[in-house]
Amino acid sequence: MGRTKSGKHESNAGSSSGGRGSSLSPVANENSNGASNAIQAEARIKENLKELFNLVREVQDERSRSEHNLTNIARTHERMQQESRVTPYYKTKLKGLYSAAMQDADNESELLRKALDKIKEIKTIRENRRHESDRPKQIMRRGVLMTLLQQNAVTLPLWVSKPGEKPPPLCGAVPADSSYVCKAGDKVAARVKGQDGEENWILAEVVTFTPQSNKYDVDDIDAEEGKERHSISRRRVVPLPIWKANPETDPDALFPKGMLVLALYPQTTCFYRALVEEPPKGPQDDYSVLFEDTSYLDGYSPPLMVAQRYVIACKDDKKK
């Protein structure tokens, strides 16, 4: 079973041509519009960063205010233990202190959610800028690409549920809605046919979706742009999670032990079938999985760690 994907990378050179007349050419107009959009995007990023900075300061202020209340709760419990009894006075006092602490926690939680929204908005603007640019996609060395994919998994936002709230689609193992359409730039698992005729699940980036044909155009994440673009049906595309699930609050949003999944094999851009040996135990932990591999006596590889970002539901092959 192949574990690596390789492709030749050649630099792309642009060309320019001149013409008579003082009017701007269509290319010049496009460049002008592109520059204007870039300036607007940069201004939006700066504004969001400023708001994010203010939110972080508000979070710290809120936390400092709540410390006094938490200290009072601890001292009240100490006095109750010293007196070895719970008087009506202590009951009333603790009720008030805990109510205030819960309100403080709600206030801090709301500020953190707003801060996370700002971070998401900044990332979206930057991603849109990258896709609106008419410059050729930068070719990265394999080591740089692997590091970037790892960073992308680590920085995937953690979903924090409110009391009684269920995790949304694309949080951990929660699948997307049936009507969900991936946007340009989204990372997905795509089942494509290679040059050898064999079909594989690869990590890809969405270029466009055409409703009339119900097909996606996707680029192989590990190939030069334009060299490995695939037009595939919607059923051959699986969107990756956009939030990590918290095992401590939403364990049902994770694939359970023994579940058959598709997981990105470490240091590659290919997804393979695997069994979940252990789901994540903490918010920043990875899955421990056993990849199907006939080179081992029991048919499975030793345990390997794969981030939540790159573990998705397995679609069994209909063709064998």
mmCIF file of N, CA and C in Angstrom, residues 90-165:
data_model
loop_
_atom_site.group_PDB
_atom_site.id
_atom_site.type_symbol
_atom_site.label_atom_id
_atom_site.label_comp_id
_atom_site.label_asym_id
_atom_site.label_seq_id
_atom_site.Cartn_x
_atom_site.Cartn_y
_atom_site.Cartn_z
ATOM 1 N N TYR A 90 -25.054 30.899 56.126
ATOM 2 C CA TYR A 90 -24.106 30.406 55.129
ATOM 3 C C TYR A 90 -24.818 29.928 53.869
ATOM 4 N N LYS A 91 -25.977 29.309 54.037
ATOM 5 C CA LYS A 91 -26.740 28.861 52.872
ATOM 6 C C LYS A 91 -27.100 30.035 51.972
ATOM 7 N N THR A 92 -27.612 31.096 52.583
ATOM 8 C CA THR A 92 -28.011 32.277 51.810
ATOM 9 C C THR A 92 -26.804 32.934 51.154
ATOM 10 N N LYS A 93 -25.706 33.031 51.933
ATOM 11 C CA LYS A 93 -24.509 33.671 51.397
ATOM 12 C C LYS A 93 -23.937 32.895 50.219
ATOM 13 N N LEU A 94 -23.836 31.564 50.382
ATOM 14 C CA LEU A 94 -23.277 30.747 49.300
ATOM 15 C C LEU A 94 -24.155 30.766 48.059
ATOM 16 N N LYS A 95 -25.469 30.796 48.277
ATOM 17 C CA LYS A 95 -26.386 30.858 47.136
ATOM 18 C C LYS A 95 -26.132 32.115 46.313
ATOM 19 N N GLY A 96 -25.956 33.228 47.020
ATOM 20 C CA GLY A 96 -25.678 34.482 46.323
ATOM 21 C C GLY A 96 -24.324 34.478 45.639
ATOM 22 N N LEU A 97 -23.310 33.926 46.327
ATOM 23 C CA LEU A 97 -21.968 33.884 45.765
ATOM 24 C C LEU A 97 -21.902 32.994 44.521
ATOM 25 N N TYR A 98 -22.552 31.827 44.587
ATOM 26 C CA TYR A 98 -22.540 30.918 43.441
ATOM 27 C C TYR A 98 -23.320 31.500 42.260
ATOM 28 N N SER A 99 -24.405 32.185 42.538
ATOM 29 C CA SER A 99 -25.171 32.827 41.459
ATOM 30 C C SER A 99 -24.313 33.872 40.755
ATOM 31 N N ALA A 100 -23.590 34.651 41.551
ATOM 32 C CA ALA A 100 -22.702 35.661 40.973
ATOM 33 C C ALA A 100 -21.570 35.014 40.177
ATOM 34 N N ALA A 101 -21.031 33.892 40.698
ATOM 35 C CA ALA A 101 -19.940 33.198 39.997
ATOM 36 C C ALA A 101 -20.411 32.636 38.660
ATOM 37 N N MET A 102 -21.631 32.095 38.634
ATOM 38 C CA MET A 102 -22.176 31.575 37.385
ATOM 39 C C MET A 102 -22.376 32.692 36.365
ATOM 40 N N GLN A 103 -22.819 33.854 36.831
ATOM 41 C CA GLN A 103 -22.993 34.983 35.932
ATOM 42 C C GLN A 103 -21.643 35.460 35.400
ATOM 43 N N ASP A 104 -20.629 35.482 36.289
ATOM 44 C CA ASP A 104 -19.289 35.857 35.849
ATOM 45 C C ASP A 104 -18.779 34.894 34.768
ATOM 46 N N ALA A 105 -19.024 33.594 34.993
ATOM 47 C CA ALA A 105 -18.575 32.588 34.028
ATOM 48 C C ALA A 105 -19.292 32.759 32.680
ATOM 49 N N ASP A 106 -20.587 33.057 32.734
ATOM 50 C CA ASP A 106 -21.341 33.292 31.495
ATOM 51 C C ASP A 106 -20.805 34.507 30.748
ATOM 52 N N ASN A 107 -20.482 35.560 31.498
ATOM 53 C CA ASN A 107 -19.953 36.774 30.865
ATOM 54 C C ASN A 107 -18.609 36.499 30.191
ATOM 55 N N GLU A 108 -17.737 35.763 30.899
ATOM 56 C CA GLU A 108 -16.435 35.447 30.328
ATOM 57 C C GLU A 108 -16.579 34.531 29.119
ATOM 58 N N SER A 109 -17.489 33.568 29.211
ATOM 59 C CA SER A 109 -17.723 32.643 28.100
ATOM 60 C C SER A 109 -18.202 33.388 26.858
ATOM 61 N N GLU A 110 -19.089 34.349 27.050
ATOM 62 C CA GLU A 110 -19.612 35.104 25.912
ATOM 63 C C GLU A 110 -18.514 35.923 25.252
ATOM 64 N N LEU A 111 -17.642 36.505 26.053
ATOM 65 C CA LEU A 111 -16.520 37.272 25.503
ATOM 66 C C LEU A 111 -15.564 36.364 24.720
ATOM 67 N N LEU A 112 -15.319 35.159 25.251
ATOM 68 C CA LEU A 112 -14.444 34.210 24.559
ATOM 69 C C LEU A 112 -15.040 33.765 23.235
ATOM 70 N N ARG A 113 -16.352 33.574 23.211
ATOM 71 C CA ARG A 113 -17.016 33.188 21.954
ATOM 72 C C ARG A 113 -16.874 34.302 20.913
ATOM 73 N N LYS A 114 -17.034 35.548 21.361
ATOM 74 C CA LYS A 114 -16.875 36.673 20.438
ATOM 75 C C LYS A 114 -15.445 36.742 19.909
ATOM 76 N N ALA A 115 -14.474 36.469 20.782
ATOM 77 C CA ALA A 115 -13.074 36.480 20.364
ATOM 78 C C ALA A 115 -12.809 35.381 19.336
ATOM 79 N N LEU A 116 -13.374 34.196 19.570
ATOM 80 C CA LEU A 116 -13.211 33.089 18.620
ATOM 81 C C LEU A 116 -13.852 33.425 17.275
ATOM 82 N N ASP A 117 -14.989 34.103 17.309
ATOM 83 C CA ASP A 117 -15.648 34.522 16.069
ATOM 84 C C ASP A 117 -14.766 35.489 15.290
ATOM 85 N N LYS A 118 -14.088 36.390 16.010
ATOM 86 C CA LYS A 118 -13.192 37.337 15.346
ATOM 87 C C LYS A 118 -12.015 36.615 14.697
ATOM 88 N N ILE A 119 -11.467 35.629 15.413
ATOM 89 C CA ILE A 119 -10.359 34.854 14.853
ATOM 90 C C ILE A 119 -10.805 34.125 13.589
ATOM 91 N N LYS A 120 -11.996 33.548 13.642
ATOM 92 C CA LYS A 120 -12.531 32.847 12.471
ATOM 93 C C LYS A 120 -12.733 33.802 11.306
ATOM 94 N N GLU A 121 -13.218 35.008 11.597
ATOM 95 C CA GLU A 121 -13.444 35.998 10.539
ATOM 96 C C GLU A 121 -12.130 36.425 9.895
ATOM 97 N N ILE A 122 -11.094 36.611 10.716
ATOM 98 C CA ILE A 122 -9.784 36.975 10.185
ATOM 99 C C ILE A 122 -9.242 35.879 9.275
ATOM 100 N N LYS A 123 -9.370 34.624 9.725
ATOM 101 C CA LYS A 123 -8.890 33.504 8.910
ATOM 102 C C LYS A 123 -9.654 33.418 7.596
ATOM 103 N N THR A 124 -10.972 33.702 7.628
ATOM 104 C CA THR A 124 -11.784 33.658 6.415
ATOM 105 C C THR A 124 -11.356 34.729 5.431
ATOM 106 N N ILE A 125 -11.105 35.936 5.925
ATOM 107 C CA ILE A 125 -10.673 37.030 5.044
ATOM 108 C C ILE A 125 -9.348 36.680 4.384
ATOM 109 N N ARG A 126 -8.425 36.150 5.162
ATOM 110 C CA ARG A 126 -7.122 35.778 4.612
ATOM 111 C C ARG A 126 -7.247 34.667 3.579
ATOM 112 N N GLU A 127 -8.124 33.708 3.868
ATOM 113 C CA GLU A 127 -8.328 32.606 2.920
ATOM 114 C C GLU A 127 -8.937 33.121 1.624
ATOM 115 N N ASN A 128 -9.910 34.027 1.725
ATOM 116 C CA ASN A 128 -10.540 34.604 0.538
ATOM 117 C C ASN A 128 -9.539 35.406 -0.280
ATOM 118 N N ARG A 129 -8.662 36.122 0.405
ATOM 119 C CA ARG A 129 -7.630 36.883 -0.304
ATOM 120 C C ARG A 129 -6.744 35.961 -1.115
ATOM 121 N N ARG A 130 -6.416 34.850 -0.518
ATOM 122 C CA ARG A 130 -5.534 33.900 -1.215
ATOM 123 C C ARG A 130 -6.181 33.352 -2.472
ATOM 124 N N HIS A 131 -7.507 33.120 -2.400
ATOM 125 C CA HIS A 131 -8.190 32.525 -3.557
ATOM 126 C C HIS A 131 -8.562 33.563 -4.607
ATOM 127 N N GLU A 132 -8.692 34.825 -4.185
ATOM 128 C CA GLU A 132 -9.006 35.873 -5.152
ATOM 129 C C GLU A 132 -7.766 36.334 -5.904
ATOM 130 N N SER A 133 -6.608 36.021 -5.350
ATOM 131 C CA SER A 133 -5.363 36.425 -5.996
ATOM 132 C C SER A 133 -5.192 35.673 -7.308
ATOM 133 N N ASP A 134 -4.694 36.375 -8.336
ATOM 134 C CA ASP A 134 -4.478 35.722 -9.628
ATOM 135 C C ASP A 134 -3.057 35.192 -9.768
ATOM 136 N N ARG A 135 -2.311 35.228 -8.662
ATOM 137 C CA ARG A 135 -0.960 34.681 -8.715
ATOM 138 C C ARG A 135 -0.996 33.161 -8.681
ATOM 139 N N PRO A 136 -0.047 32.511 -9.316
ATOM 140 C CA PRO A 136 -0.007 31.046 -9.273
ATOM 141 C C PRO A 136 0.155 30.557 -7.841
ATOM 142 N N LYS A 137 -0.402 29.375 -7.569
ATOM 143 C CA LYS A 137 -0.259 28.802 -6.231
ATOM 144 C C LYS A 137 1.200 28.496 -5.949
ATOM 145 N N GLN A 138 1.645 28.873 -4.765
ATOM 146 C CA GLN A 138 3.034 28.634 -4.387
ATOM 147 C C GLN A 138 3.265 27.151 -4.158
ATOM 148 N N ILE A 139 4.323 26.643 -4.748
ATOM 149 C CA ILE A 139 4.657 25.232 -4.589
ATOM 150 C C ILE A 139 5.510 25.068 -3.333
ATOM 151 N N MET A 140 5.108 24.147 -2.473
ATOM 152 C CA MET A 140 5.807 23.942 -1.215
ATOM 153 C C MET A 140 6.544 22.614 -1.203
ATOM 154 N N ARG A 141 7.667 22.602 -0.524
ATOM 155 C CA ARG A 141 8.372 21.343 -0.307
ATOM 156 C C ARG A 141 7.518 20.457 0.589
ATOM 157 N N ARG A 142 7.709 19.152 0.484
ATOM 158 C CA ARG A 142 6.874 18.213 1.231
ATOM 159 C C ARG A 142 6.938 18.471 2.734
ATOM 160 N N GLY A 143 8.139 18.734 3.240
ATOM 161 C CA GLY A 143 8.271 18.975 4.677
ATOM 162 C C GLY A 143 7.479 20.196 5.122
ATOM 163 N N VAL A 144 7.495 21.253 4.309
ATOM 164 C CA VAL A 144 6.739 22.465 4.634
ATOM 165 C C VAL A 144 5.245 22.171 4.596
ATOM 166 N N LEU A 145 4.808 21.411 3.591
ATOM 167 C CA LEU A 145 3.398 21.064 3.471
ATOM 168 C C LEU A 145 2.926 20.252 4.672
ATOM 169 N N MET A 146 3.723 19.282 5.091
ATOM 170 C CA MET A 146 3.346 18.457 6.239
ATOM 171 C C MET A 146 3.242 19.291 7.515
ATOM 172 N N THR A 147 4.170 20.229 7.676
ATOM 173 C CA THR A 147 4.123 21.116 8.845
ATOM 174 C C THR A 147 2.880 21.991 8.811
ATOM 175 N N LEU A 148 2.540 22.493 7.629
ATOM 176 C CA LEU A 148 1.364 23.346 7.480
ATOM 177 C C LEU A 148 0.087 22.570 7.797
ATOM 178 N N LEU A 149 0.007 21.330 7.350
ATOM 179 C CA LEU A 149 -1.178 20.508 7.630
ATOM 180 C C LEU A 149 -1.304 20.226 9.123
ATOM 181 N N GLN A 150 -0.174 20.004 9.770
ATOM 182 C CA GLN A 150 -0.188 19.761 11.216
ATOM 183 C C GLN A 150 -0.644 21.012 11.966
ATOM 184 N N GLN A 151 -0.143 22.168 11.552
ATOM 185 C CA GLN A 151 -0.554 23.422 12.187
ATOM 186 C C GLN A 151 -2.042 23.675 11.982
ATOM 187 N N ASN A 152 -2.531 23.339 10.801
ATOM 188 C CA ASN A 152 -3.945 23.518 10.500
ATOM 189 C C ASN A 152 -4.813 22.670 11.412
ATOM 190 N N ALA A 153 -4.323 21.475 11.752
ATOM 191 C CA ALA A 153 -5.066 20.587 12.653
ATOM 192 C C ALA A 153 -5.035 21.111 14.082
ATOM 193 N N VAL A 154 -3.869 21.606 14.512
ATOM 194 C CA VAL A 154 -3.712 22.098 15.883
ATOM 195 C C VAL A 154 -4.562 23.342 16.124
ATOM 196 N N THR A 155 -4.626 24.223 15.126
ATOM 197 C CA THR A 155 -5.357 25.482 15.292
ATOM 198 C C THR A 155 -6.837 25.373 14.961
ATOM 199 N N LEU A 156 -7.312 24.173 14.628
ATOM 200 C CA LEU A 156 -8.750 24.001 14.380
ATOM 201 C C LEU A 156 -9.503 24.389 15.646
ATOM 202 N N PRO A 157 -10.489 25.302 15.531
ATOM 203 C CA PRO A 157 -11.171 25.768 16.760
ATOM 204 C C PRO A 157 -11.913 24.649 17.478
ATOM 205 N N LEU A 158 -11.933 24.750 18.808
ATOM 206 C CA LEU A 158 -12.633 23.791 19.657
ATOM 207 C C LEU A 158 -14.064 24.263 19.863
ATOM 208 N N TRP A 159 -15.028 23.382 19.619
ATOM 209 C CA TRP A 159 -16.425 23.740 19.840
ATOM 210 C C TRP A 159 -16.722 23.694 21.342
ATOM 211 N N VAL A 160 -17.266 24.778 21.859
ATOM 212 C CA VAL A 160 -17.630 24.862 23.268
ATOM 213 C C VAL A 160 -19.143 25.011 23.355
ATOM 214 N N SER A 161 -19.817 23.958 23.775
ATOM 215 C CA SER A 161 -21.278 23.966 23.813
ATOM 216 C C SER A 161 -21.796 24.779 24.992
ATOM 217 N N LYS A 162 -22.915 25.448 24.780
ATOM 218 C CA LYS A 162 -23.633 26.078 25.876
ATOM 219 C C LYS A 162 -24.474 24.990 26.553
ATOM 220 N N PRO A 163 -24.927 25.220 27.778
ATOM 221 C CA PRO A 163 -25.739 24.205 28.471
ATOM 222 C C PRO A 163 -26.936 23.766 27.618
ATOM 223 N N GLY A 164 -27.047 22.436 27.394
ATOM 224 C CA GLY A 164 -28.154 21.890 26.621
ATOM 225 C C GLY A 164 -27.983 21.981 25.117
ATOM 226 N N GLU A 165 -26.880 22.554 24.655
ATOM 227 C CA GLU A 165 -26.653 22.721 23.221
ATOM 228 C C GLU A 165 -25.937 21.511 22.641
#
